[in-house]
Coordinates of C-alpha atoms and ligand atoms in Angstrom, one line a residue:
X144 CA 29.6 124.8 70.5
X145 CA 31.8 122.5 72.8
X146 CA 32.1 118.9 72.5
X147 CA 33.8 116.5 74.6
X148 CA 33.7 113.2 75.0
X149 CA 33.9 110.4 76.9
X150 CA 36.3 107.7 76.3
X151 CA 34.9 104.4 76.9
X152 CA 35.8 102.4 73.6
X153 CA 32.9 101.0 71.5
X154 CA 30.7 103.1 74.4
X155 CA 32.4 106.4 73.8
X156 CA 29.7 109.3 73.8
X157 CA 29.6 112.9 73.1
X158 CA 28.9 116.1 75.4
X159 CA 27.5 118.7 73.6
X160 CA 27.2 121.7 75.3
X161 CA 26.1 125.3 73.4
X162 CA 23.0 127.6 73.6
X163 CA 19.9 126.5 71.4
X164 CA 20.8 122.6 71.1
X165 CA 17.0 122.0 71.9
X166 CA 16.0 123.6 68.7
X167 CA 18.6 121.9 66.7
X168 CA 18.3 118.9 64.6
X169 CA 22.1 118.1 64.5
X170 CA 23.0 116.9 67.8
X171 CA 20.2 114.5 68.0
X172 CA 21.3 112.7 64.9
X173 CA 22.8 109.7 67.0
X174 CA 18.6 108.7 67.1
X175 CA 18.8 108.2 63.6
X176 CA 15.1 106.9 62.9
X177 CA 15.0 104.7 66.3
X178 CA 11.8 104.9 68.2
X179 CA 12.1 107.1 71.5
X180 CA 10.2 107.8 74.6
X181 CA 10.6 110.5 76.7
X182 CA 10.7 110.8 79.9
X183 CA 10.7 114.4 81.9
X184 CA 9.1 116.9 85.5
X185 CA 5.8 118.9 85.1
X186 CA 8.1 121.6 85.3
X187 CA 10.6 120.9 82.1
X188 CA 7.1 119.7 80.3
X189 CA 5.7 123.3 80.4
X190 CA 9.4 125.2 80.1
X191 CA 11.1 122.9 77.5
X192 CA 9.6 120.2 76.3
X193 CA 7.7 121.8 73.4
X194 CA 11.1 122.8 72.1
X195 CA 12.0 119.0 72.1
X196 CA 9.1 118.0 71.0
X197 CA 9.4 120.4 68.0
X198 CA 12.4 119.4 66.6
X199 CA 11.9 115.8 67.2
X200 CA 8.7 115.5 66.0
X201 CA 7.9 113.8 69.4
X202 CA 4.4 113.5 70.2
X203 CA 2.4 113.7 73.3
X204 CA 2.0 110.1 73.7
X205 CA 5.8 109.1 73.5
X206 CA 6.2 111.7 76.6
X207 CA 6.2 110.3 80.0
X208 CA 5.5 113.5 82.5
X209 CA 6.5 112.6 86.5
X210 CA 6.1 115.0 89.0
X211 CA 9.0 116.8 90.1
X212 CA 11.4 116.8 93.3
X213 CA 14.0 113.8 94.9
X214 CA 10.7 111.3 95.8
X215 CA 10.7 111.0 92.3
X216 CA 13.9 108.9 92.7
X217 CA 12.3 105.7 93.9
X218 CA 11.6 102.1 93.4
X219 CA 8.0 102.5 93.0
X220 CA 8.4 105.1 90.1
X221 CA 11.0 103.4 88.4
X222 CA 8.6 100.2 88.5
X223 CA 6.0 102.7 87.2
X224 CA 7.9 103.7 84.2
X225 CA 9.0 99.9 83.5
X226 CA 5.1 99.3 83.2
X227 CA 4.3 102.3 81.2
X228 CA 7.1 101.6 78.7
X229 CA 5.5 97.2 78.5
X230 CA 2.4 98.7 78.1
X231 CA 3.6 100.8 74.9
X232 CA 5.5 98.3 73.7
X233 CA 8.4 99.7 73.7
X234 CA 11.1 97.8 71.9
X235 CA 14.9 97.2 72.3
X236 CA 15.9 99.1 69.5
X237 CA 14.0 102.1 71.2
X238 CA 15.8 105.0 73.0
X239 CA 14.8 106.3 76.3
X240 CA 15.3 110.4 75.9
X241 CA 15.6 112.2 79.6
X242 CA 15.1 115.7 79.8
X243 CA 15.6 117.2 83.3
X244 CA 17.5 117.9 86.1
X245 CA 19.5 114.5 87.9
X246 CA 17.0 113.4 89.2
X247 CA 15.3 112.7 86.0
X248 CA 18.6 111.7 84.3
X249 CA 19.1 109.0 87.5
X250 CA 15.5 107.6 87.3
X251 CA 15.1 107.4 83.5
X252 CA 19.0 105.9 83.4
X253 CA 18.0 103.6 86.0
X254 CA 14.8 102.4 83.9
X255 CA 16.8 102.1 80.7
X256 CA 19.1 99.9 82.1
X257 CA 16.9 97.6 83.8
X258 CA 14.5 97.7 80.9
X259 CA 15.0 94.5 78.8
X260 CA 18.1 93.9 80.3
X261 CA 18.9 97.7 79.2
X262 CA 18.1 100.0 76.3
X263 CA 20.2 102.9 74.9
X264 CA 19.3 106.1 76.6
X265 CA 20.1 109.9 75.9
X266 CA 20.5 112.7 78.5
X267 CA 19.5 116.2 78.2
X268 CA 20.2 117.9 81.2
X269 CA 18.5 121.0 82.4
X270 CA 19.9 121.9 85.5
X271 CA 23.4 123.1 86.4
X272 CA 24.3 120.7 88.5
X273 CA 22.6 118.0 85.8
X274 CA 25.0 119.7 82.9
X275 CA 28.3 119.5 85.2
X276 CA 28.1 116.1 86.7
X277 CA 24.7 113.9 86.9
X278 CA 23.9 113.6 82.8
X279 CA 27.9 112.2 82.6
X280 CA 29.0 109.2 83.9
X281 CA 26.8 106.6 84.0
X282 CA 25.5 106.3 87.4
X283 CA 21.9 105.6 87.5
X284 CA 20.1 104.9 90.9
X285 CA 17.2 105.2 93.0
X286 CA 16.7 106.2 96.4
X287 CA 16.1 104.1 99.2
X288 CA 14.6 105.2 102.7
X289 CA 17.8 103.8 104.4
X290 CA 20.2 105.6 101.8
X291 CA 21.1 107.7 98.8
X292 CA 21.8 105.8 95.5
X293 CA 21.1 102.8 97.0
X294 CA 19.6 100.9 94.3
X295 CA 21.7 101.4 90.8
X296 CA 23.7 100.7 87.8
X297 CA 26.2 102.0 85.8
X298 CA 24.6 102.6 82.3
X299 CA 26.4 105.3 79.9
X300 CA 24.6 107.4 77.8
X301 CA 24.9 107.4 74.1
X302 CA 24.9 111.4 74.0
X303 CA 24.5 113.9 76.4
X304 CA 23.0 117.2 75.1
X305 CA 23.4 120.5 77.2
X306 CA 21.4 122.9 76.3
X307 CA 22.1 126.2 77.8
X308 CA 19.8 128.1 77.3
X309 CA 18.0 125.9 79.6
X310 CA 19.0 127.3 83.0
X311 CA 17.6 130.8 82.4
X312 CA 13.9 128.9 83.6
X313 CA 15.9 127.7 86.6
X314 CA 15.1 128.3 90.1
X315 CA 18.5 130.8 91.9
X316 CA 18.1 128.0 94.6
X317 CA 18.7 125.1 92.1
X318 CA 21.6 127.2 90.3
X319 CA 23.4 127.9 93.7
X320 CA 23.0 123.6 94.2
X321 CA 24.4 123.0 90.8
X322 CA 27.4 125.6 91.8
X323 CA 28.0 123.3 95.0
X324 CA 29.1 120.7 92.2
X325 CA 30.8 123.4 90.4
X326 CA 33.3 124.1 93.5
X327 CA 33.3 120.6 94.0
X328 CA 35.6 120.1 91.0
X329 CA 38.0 122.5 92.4
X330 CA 38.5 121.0 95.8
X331 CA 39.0 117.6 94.3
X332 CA 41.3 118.2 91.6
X333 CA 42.3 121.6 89.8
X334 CA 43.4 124.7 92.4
X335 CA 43.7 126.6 89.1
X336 CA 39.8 126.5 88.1
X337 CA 39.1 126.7 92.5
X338 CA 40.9 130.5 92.1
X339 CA 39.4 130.9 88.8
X340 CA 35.6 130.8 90.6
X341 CA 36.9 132.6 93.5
X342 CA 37.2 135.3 90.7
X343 CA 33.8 134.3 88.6
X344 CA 31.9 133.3 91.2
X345 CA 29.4 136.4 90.4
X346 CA 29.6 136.0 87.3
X347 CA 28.2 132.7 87.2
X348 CA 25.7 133.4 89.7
X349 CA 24.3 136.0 87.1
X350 CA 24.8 133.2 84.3
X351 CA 27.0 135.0 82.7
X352 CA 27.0 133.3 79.2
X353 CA 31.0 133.2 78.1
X354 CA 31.6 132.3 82.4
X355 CA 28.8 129.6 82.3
X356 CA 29.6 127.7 79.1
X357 CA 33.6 127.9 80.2
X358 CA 32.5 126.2 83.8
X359 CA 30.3 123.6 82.0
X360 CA 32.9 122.9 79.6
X361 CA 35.7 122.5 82.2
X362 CA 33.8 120.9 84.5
X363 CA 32.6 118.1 81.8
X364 CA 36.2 118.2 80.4
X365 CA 37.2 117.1 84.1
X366 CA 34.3 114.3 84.7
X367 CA 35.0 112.7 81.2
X368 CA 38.7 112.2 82.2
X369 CA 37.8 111.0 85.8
X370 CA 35.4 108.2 84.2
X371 CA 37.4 107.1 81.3
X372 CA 39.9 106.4 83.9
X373 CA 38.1 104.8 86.5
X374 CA 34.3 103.5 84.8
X375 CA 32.9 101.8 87.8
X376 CA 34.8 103.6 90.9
X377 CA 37.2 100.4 91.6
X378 CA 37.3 99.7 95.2
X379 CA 40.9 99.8 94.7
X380 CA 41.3 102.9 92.7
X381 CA 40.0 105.5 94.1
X382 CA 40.2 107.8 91.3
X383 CA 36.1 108.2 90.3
X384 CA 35.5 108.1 94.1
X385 CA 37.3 111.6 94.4
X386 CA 34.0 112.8 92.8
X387 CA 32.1 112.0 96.0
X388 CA 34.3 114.4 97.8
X389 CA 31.3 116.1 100.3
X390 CA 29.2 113.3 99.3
X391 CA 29.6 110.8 102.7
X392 CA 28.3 113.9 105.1
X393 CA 26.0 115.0 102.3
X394 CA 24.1 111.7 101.6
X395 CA 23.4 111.4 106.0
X396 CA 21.8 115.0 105.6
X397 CA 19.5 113.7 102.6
X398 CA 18.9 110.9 104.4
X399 CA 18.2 112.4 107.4
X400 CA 16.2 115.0 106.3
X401 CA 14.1 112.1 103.8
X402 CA 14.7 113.8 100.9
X403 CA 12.8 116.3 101.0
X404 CA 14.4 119.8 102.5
X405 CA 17.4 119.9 101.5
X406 CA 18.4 119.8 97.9
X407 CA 21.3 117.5 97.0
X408 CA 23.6 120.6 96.1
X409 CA 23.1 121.9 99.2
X410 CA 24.2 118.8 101.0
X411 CA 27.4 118.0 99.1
X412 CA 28.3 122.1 99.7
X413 CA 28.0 121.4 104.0
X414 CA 29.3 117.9 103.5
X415 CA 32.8 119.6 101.6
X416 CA 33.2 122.6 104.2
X417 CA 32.8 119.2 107.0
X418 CA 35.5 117.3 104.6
X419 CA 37.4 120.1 104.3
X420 CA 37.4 120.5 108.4
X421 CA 38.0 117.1 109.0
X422 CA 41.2 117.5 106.3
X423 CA 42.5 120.7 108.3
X424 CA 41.9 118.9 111.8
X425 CA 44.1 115.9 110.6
X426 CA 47.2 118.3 109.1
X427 CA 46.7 118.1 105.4
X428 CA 45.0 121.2 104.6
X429 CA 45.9 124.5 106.6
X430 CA 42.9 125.8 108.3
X431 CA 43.7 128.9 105.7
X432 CA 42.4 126.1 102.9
X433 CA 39.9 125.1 104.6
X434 CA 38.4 128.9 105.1
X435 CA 38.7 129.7 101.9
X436 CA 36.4 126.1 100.6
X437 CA 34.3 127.4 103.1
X438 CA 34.2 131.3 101.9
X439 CA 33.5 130.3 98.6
X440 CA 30.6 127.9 99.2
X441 CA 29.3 130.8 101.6
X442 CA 29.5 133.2 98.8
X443 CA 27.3 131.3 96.6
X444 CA 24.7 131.2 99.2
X445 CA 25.1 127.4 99.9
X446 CA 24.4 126.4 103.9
X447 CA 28.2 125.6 105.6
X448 CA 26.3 123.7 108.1
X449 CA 24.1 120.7 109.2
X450 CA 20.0 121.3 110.1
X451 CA 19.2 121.3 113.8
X452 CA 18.6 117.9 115.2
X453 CA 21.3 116.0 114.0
X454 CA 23.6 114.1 116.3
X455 CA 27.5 112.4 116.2
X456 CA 26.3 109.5 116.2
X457 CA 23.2 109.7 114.0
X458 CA 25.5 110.9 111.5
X459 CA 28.2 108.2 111.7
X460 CA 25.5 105.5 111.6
X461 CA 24.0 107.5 108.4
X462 CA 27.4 107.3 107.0
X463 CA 28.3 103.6 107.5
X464 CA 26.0 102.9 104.7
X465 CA 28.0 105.1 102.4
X466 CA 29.0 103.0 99.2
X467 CA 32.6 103.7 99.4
X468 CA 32.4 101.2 102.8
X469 CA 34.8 98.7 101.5
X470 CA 36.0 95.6 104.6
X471 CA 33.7 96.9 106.5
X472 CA 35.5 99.8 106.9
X473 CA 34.2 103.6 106.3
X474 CA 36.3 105.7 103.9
X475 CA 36.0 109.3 103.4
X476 CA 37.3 111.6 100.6
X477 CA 39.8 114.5 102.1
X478 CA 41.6 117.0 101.0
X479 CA 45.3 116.9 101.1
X480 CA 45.8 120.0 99.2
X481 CA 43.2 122.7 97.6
X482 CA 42.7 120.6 94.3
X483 CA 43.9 117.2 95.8
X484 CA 41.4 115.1 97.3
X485 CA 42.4 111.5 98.5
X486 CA 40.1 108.3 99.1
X487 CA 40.9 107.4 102.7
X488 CA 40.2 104.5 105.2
X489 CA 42.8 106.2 107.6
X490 CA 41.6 108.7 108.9
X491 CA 41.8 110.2 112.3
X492 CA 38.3 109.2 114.0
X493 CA 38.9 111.7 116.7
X494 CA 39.2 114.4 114.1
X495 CA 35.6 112.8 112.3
X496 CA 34.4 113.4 115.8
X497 CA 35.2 116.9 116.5
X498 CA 34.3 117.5 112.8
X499 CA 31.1 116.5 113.2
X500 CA 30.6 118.0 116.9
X501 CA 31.6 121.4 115.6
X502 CA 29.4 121.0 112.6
X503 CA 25.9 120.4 114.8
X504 CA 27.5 122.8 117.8
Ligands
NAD19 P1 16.3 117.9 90.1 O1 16.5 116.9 89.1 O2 15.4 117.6 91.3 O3 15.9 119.2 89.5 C1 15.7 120.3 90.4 C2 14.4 121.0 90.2 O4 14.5 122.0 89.1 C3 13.2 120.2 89.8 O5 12.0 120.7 90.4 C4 13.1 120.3 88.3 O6 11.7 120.2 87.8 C5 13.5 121.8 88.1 N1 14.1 122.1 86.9 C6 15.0 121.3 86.2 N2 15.5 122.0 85.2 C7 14.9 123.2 85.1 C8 14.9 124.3 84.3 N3 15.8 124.4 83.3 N4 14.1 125.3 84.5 C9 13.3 125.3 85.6 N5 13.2 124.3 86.5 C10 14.0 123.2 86.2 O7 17.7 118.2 90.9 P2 19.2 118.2 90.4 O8 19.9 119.1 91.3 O9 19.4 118.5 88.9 O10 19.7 116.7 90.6 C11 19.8 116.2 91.9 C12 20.0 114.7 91.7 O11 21.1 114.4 90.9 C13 20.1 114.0 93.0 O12 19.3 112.9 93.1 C14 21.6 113.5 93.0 O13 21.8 112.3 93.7 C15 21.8 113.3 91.5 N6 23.2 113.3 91.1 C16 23.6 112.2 90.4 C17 24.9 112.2 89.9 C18 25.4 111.1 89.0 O14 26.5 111.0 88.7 N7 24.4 110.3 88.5 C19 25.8 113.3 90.2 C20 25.3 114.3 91.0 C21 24.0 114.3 91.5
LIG20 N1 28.9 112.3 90.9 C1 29.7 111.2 91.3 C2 30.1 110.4 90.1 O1 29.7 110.5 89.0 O2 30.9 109.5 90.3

């Protein structure tokens, strides 16, 4: 098993990440005897949650079952779940469990930190992109119809608990979207691990068990550095922000698109190949750097482009809502090398604009 952790003082928590957590005792032992309530998809109910259940003793009344998909992510669930969890009584002292993909892991965080003016809660992430990123960190949120994340608070987990055994039940589309989050950590900040999936790349498509637990590993070794630094992504640090590299194009297609067709993955890939361009246009990256972001994200199967319909200047409203907007100002994270991203406010708007006209051409 690997463990890591995440360095946040009295808040510090553990990542455990190995095959057949579920059906282990051990790593749950941070509940102690504390009452919990669980909250998961239709889907993880009938592919996991019997495992969970099992070893926790859990029963059917301290599950909460949602239906899946992005919608989920919304004021009027999270006010659901608030009720349901006032109408069991669910004390202080309780612990909210989530099992699922981010999506769950952002709701159920979201709840537990509204909840009684917050409750401890304890992620079990299911999907890839859930076991590399989402389930560590702290950011909870819900959607809102005007923008991604809108609605949120930092609230850190008291353990996160990767199972990975897990993603054998997951969709290929879902893996390829956790493997946009995957590249993602090599753009921003390690060239070494980028070549390193240029080389594993099929490996990890076929979930290769020794490739998948060393990506997981590495990529929560990565996160848990980039939010013991920087907690709350300071306006005027810029150092968790460099996670959102992809993310400013990628939140206007979600938006765009309502939620609904394209899966976040999938956004975040097109929104780095546009970064990535955008970098290239303005001189910091070659345009040889820039193909090869692209070639990789293509090679998983990830879209390299917008859908149809979207315009300049749709986009660049979509994108003023961003939450790295700091004096009004839009700021974007580029590439100024393959494993350096930088937070920017200067950047070239001309090259935004070609960016994004070549990206809907
Ligand atoms: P998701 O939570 O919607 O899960 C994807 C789908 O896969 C769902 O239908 C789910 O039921 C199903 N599923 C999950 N695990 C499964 C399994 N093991 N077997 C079979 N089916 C399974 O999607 P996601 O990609 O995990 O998460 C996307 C969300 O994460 C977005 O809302 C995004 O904004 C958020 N996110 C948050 C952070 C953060 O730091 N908090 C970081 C990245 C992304
Ligand atoms: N996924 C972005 C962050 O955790 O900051």
């Amino acid at each position: 098993m690997t463990q890591c952790t995440v360095q946040l003082g009295d808040r510090s928590y553990p990542i455990h990440i190995a095959p057949g957590l579920l059906s282990q005792r051990a790593p749950f032992d941070v509940l102690g005897d504390r009452p919990c309530l669980l909250l998961t998809d239709e889907n993880l109910a009938r592919l996991h949650l019997p495992r969970v259940q099992a070893t926790l003793g859990l029963a059917d009344d301290r599950c909460l079952i949602i239906p899946p998909g992005e919608l989920q992510k919304s004021w009027d669930q999270a006010e659901r779940l608030l009720d349901a969890l006032l109408a069991r009584h669910f004390a202080r002292d309780g612990v909210l469990l989530t099992l699922g993909g981010g999506v769950i892991g952002d709701l159920g965080g979201f709840v537990a930190a509204l909840y009684q003016r917050g409750i401890d809660f304890l992620q079990i992430p299911t999907t890839l992109l859930a076991q590399v990123d989402s389930s560590v960190g702290g950011k909870t949120a819900v959607n809102h119809p005007r923008g991604k994340n809108m609605i949120g608070a930092f609230h850190q987990p008291i353990a996160v608990i990767a199972d990975l055994d897990t993603l054998a039940t997951l969709p290929p589309r879902e893996l390829r979207a956790g493997i946009a989050e995957v590249i993602k950590y090599g753009l921003l900040g390690d060239a070494a691990f980028f070549a390193w999936l240029e080389t594993h790349l099929d490996a990890l498509l076929r979930l290769d068990p020794d490739i998948t637990a060393q990506t997981i590993a590495h990529c929560c070794q990565m996160k848990a550095r980039i939010v013991a630094e920087d907690e709350r992504e300071t306006v005027g640090s810029g150092v968790r922000a460099l996670l959102n590299l992809g993310h400013t194009f990628g939140h206007a297609i979600e938006t765009h698109t309502g939620y609904t067709e394209w899966l976040h993955g999938e956004a975040v890939a097109t929104g780095m190949v546009m970064a990535a361009d955008c970098s290239a246009r303005m001189g910091w990256i070659t345009a040889e750097t820039a193909d090869r972001a692209r070639d990789l994200i293509a090679r998983a199967g990830l879209p390299v482009k917008p859908p149809p319909g979207m315009t300049v200047e749709g986009f660049k409203a979509l994108m003023g809502h961003d939450k790295k907007v700091a004096k009004g100002r839009l700021r974007l994270v580029l590439m100024r090398a393959l494993g350096q991203a930088e937070l920017t406010a200067d950047f070239d708007p001309a090259a935004l604009d070609a960016t994004l006209a070549d990206a809907i051409a």
